[in-house]
Short mmCIF file of C-alpha atoms in Angstrom, two decimals:
data_model
loop_
_atom_site.label_atom_id
_atom_site.label_comp_id
_atom_site.label_asym_id
_atom_site.label_seq_id
_atom_site.Cartn_x
_atom_site.Cartn_y
_atom_site.Cartn_z
CA MET A 777 7.33 54.70 5.78
CA ILE A 778 10.11 52.02 7.31
CA ASN A 779 7.47 50.33 9.55
CA ILE A 780 5.12 49.83 7.11
CA MET A 781 7.20 48.38 4.41
CA VAL A 782 8.43 46.15 7.10
CA ALA A 783 5.27 45.51 8.32
CA GLY A 784 3.99 44.77 4.33
CA SER A 785 6.19 42.51 4.20
CA VAL A 786 5.60 40.47 6.87
CA VAL A 787 1.35 40.36 5.86
CA LEU A 788 2.63 39.57 2.06
CA LEU A 789 4.74 36.53 3.54
CA ALA A 790 2.18 35.32 6.28
CA VAL A 791 0.13 35.37 2.92
CA GLY A 792 3.07 33.70 1.36
CA VAL A 793 3.49 31.17 3.73
CA LEU A 794 0.07 30.18 4.32
CA ILE A 795 -0.89 29.66 0.64
CA GLY A 796 1.13 27.78 0.42
CA SER A 797 0.69 25.12 3.14
CA GLY A 798 -2.11 25.02 1.41
CA LEU A 799 -1.42 24.04 -1.91
CA HIS A 800 0.93 21.18 0.29
CA THR A 801 -2.55 19.79 2.12
CA ARG A 802 -4.01 19.89 -1.44
CA ALA A 803 -1.21 17.34 -2.94
CA VAL A 804 -1.03 15.59 0.44
CA ASP A 805 -4.10 14.44 0.68
CA ARG A 806 -4.68 13.52 -2.91
CA ARG A 807 -1.76 11.45 -2.60
CA TYR A 808 -3.34 9.46 0.02
CA GLU A 809 -6.41 10.06 -2.22
CA ARG A 810 -5.04 7.50 -4.19
CA VAL A 811 -2.79 5.34 -2.60
CA ALA A 812 -5.98 4.24 -0.50
CA ARG A 813 -7.80 3.83 -4.27
CA LEU A 814 -4.98 1.73 -4.72
CA VAL A 815 -4.79 -0.52 -1.55
CA ARG A 816 -8.43 -0.56 -1.88
CA GLU A 817 -8.17 -2.23 -5.68
CA LEU A 818 -5.42 -4.43 -4.00
CA TYR A 819 -7.64 -6.10 -1.50
CA GLU A 820 -10.66 -6.33 -3.73
CA ARG A 821 -8.58 -8.25 -6.48
CA GLU A 822 -7.02 -10.53 -2.99
CA GLU A 823 -10.92 -12.03 -2.40
CA ALA A 824 -11.60 -12.35 -6.08
CA LEU A 825 -8.25 -14.23 -6.16
CA ALA A 826 -9.58 -15.53 -2.54
CA ARG A 827 -13.02 -16.78 -4.00
CA SER A 828 -11.69 -18.51 -7.31
CA ASP A 829 -8.95 -20.21 -5.84
CA ASP A 830 -11.54 -21.81 -3.44
CA LEU A 831 -12.88 -23.32 -5.88
CA LEU A 832 -9.97 -25.32 -6.72
CA GLU A 833 -8.44 -28.10 -4.48
CA PRO A 834 -6.50 -27.02 -2.44
CA PRO A 835 -2.37 -28.33 -3.66
CA LEU A 836 -0.84 -31.53 -1.76
CA VAL A 837 1.72 -30.19 0.38
CA THR A 838 5.25 -32.42 1.15
CA LEU A 839 7.15 -32.58 3.36
CA PRO A 840 10.82 -33.53 2.94
CA PRO A 841 12.37 -35.95 4.83
CA LEU A 842 13.90 -35.47 8.54
CA THR A 843 16.74 -37.91 8.30
CA GLY A 844 20.24 -36.24 6.65
CA GLU A 845 20.64 -32.54 5.02
CA ALA A 846 17.26 -31.49 6.35
CA ALA A 847 17.37 -32.80 10.24
CA GLY A 848 17.25 -29.66 12.52
CA ARG A 849 16.08 -26.92 9.82
CA PRO A 850 12.11 -25.50 9.56
CA ALA A 851 10.62 -27.32 7.02
CA GLU A 852 9.75 -25.80 3.96
CA VAL A 853 6.01 -25.45 3.61
CA PRO A 854 4.78 -23.75 0.12
CA HIS A 855 1.54 -20.70 1.11
CA LEU A 856 -1.72 -21.62 -0.16
CA ARG A 857 -1.95 -18.90 -2.37
CA GLY A 858 1.49 -19.00 -3.58
CA TYR A 859 1.05 -20.80 -6.29
CA HIS A 860 0.38 -19.14 -9.54
CA ARG A 861 -2.15 -20.90 -12.56
#
């Protein structure tokens, strides 16, 4: 009788583990689908911004003089997409 109860408990535990892992896998899949959708939207926005920036002239880049405090340091050059309208 005790053997049957132990075997039944083991079976119930195994079924519970399978159900729990299935639910966890589904939650992880939903999370990664949400992240993939957000990444896709960001790429679409970046492409749209790049297309709209192509219509504008790029900003002029000015470099500081290489004498005085600026000597020996890298010049700070703004990235073309680093400005906002």
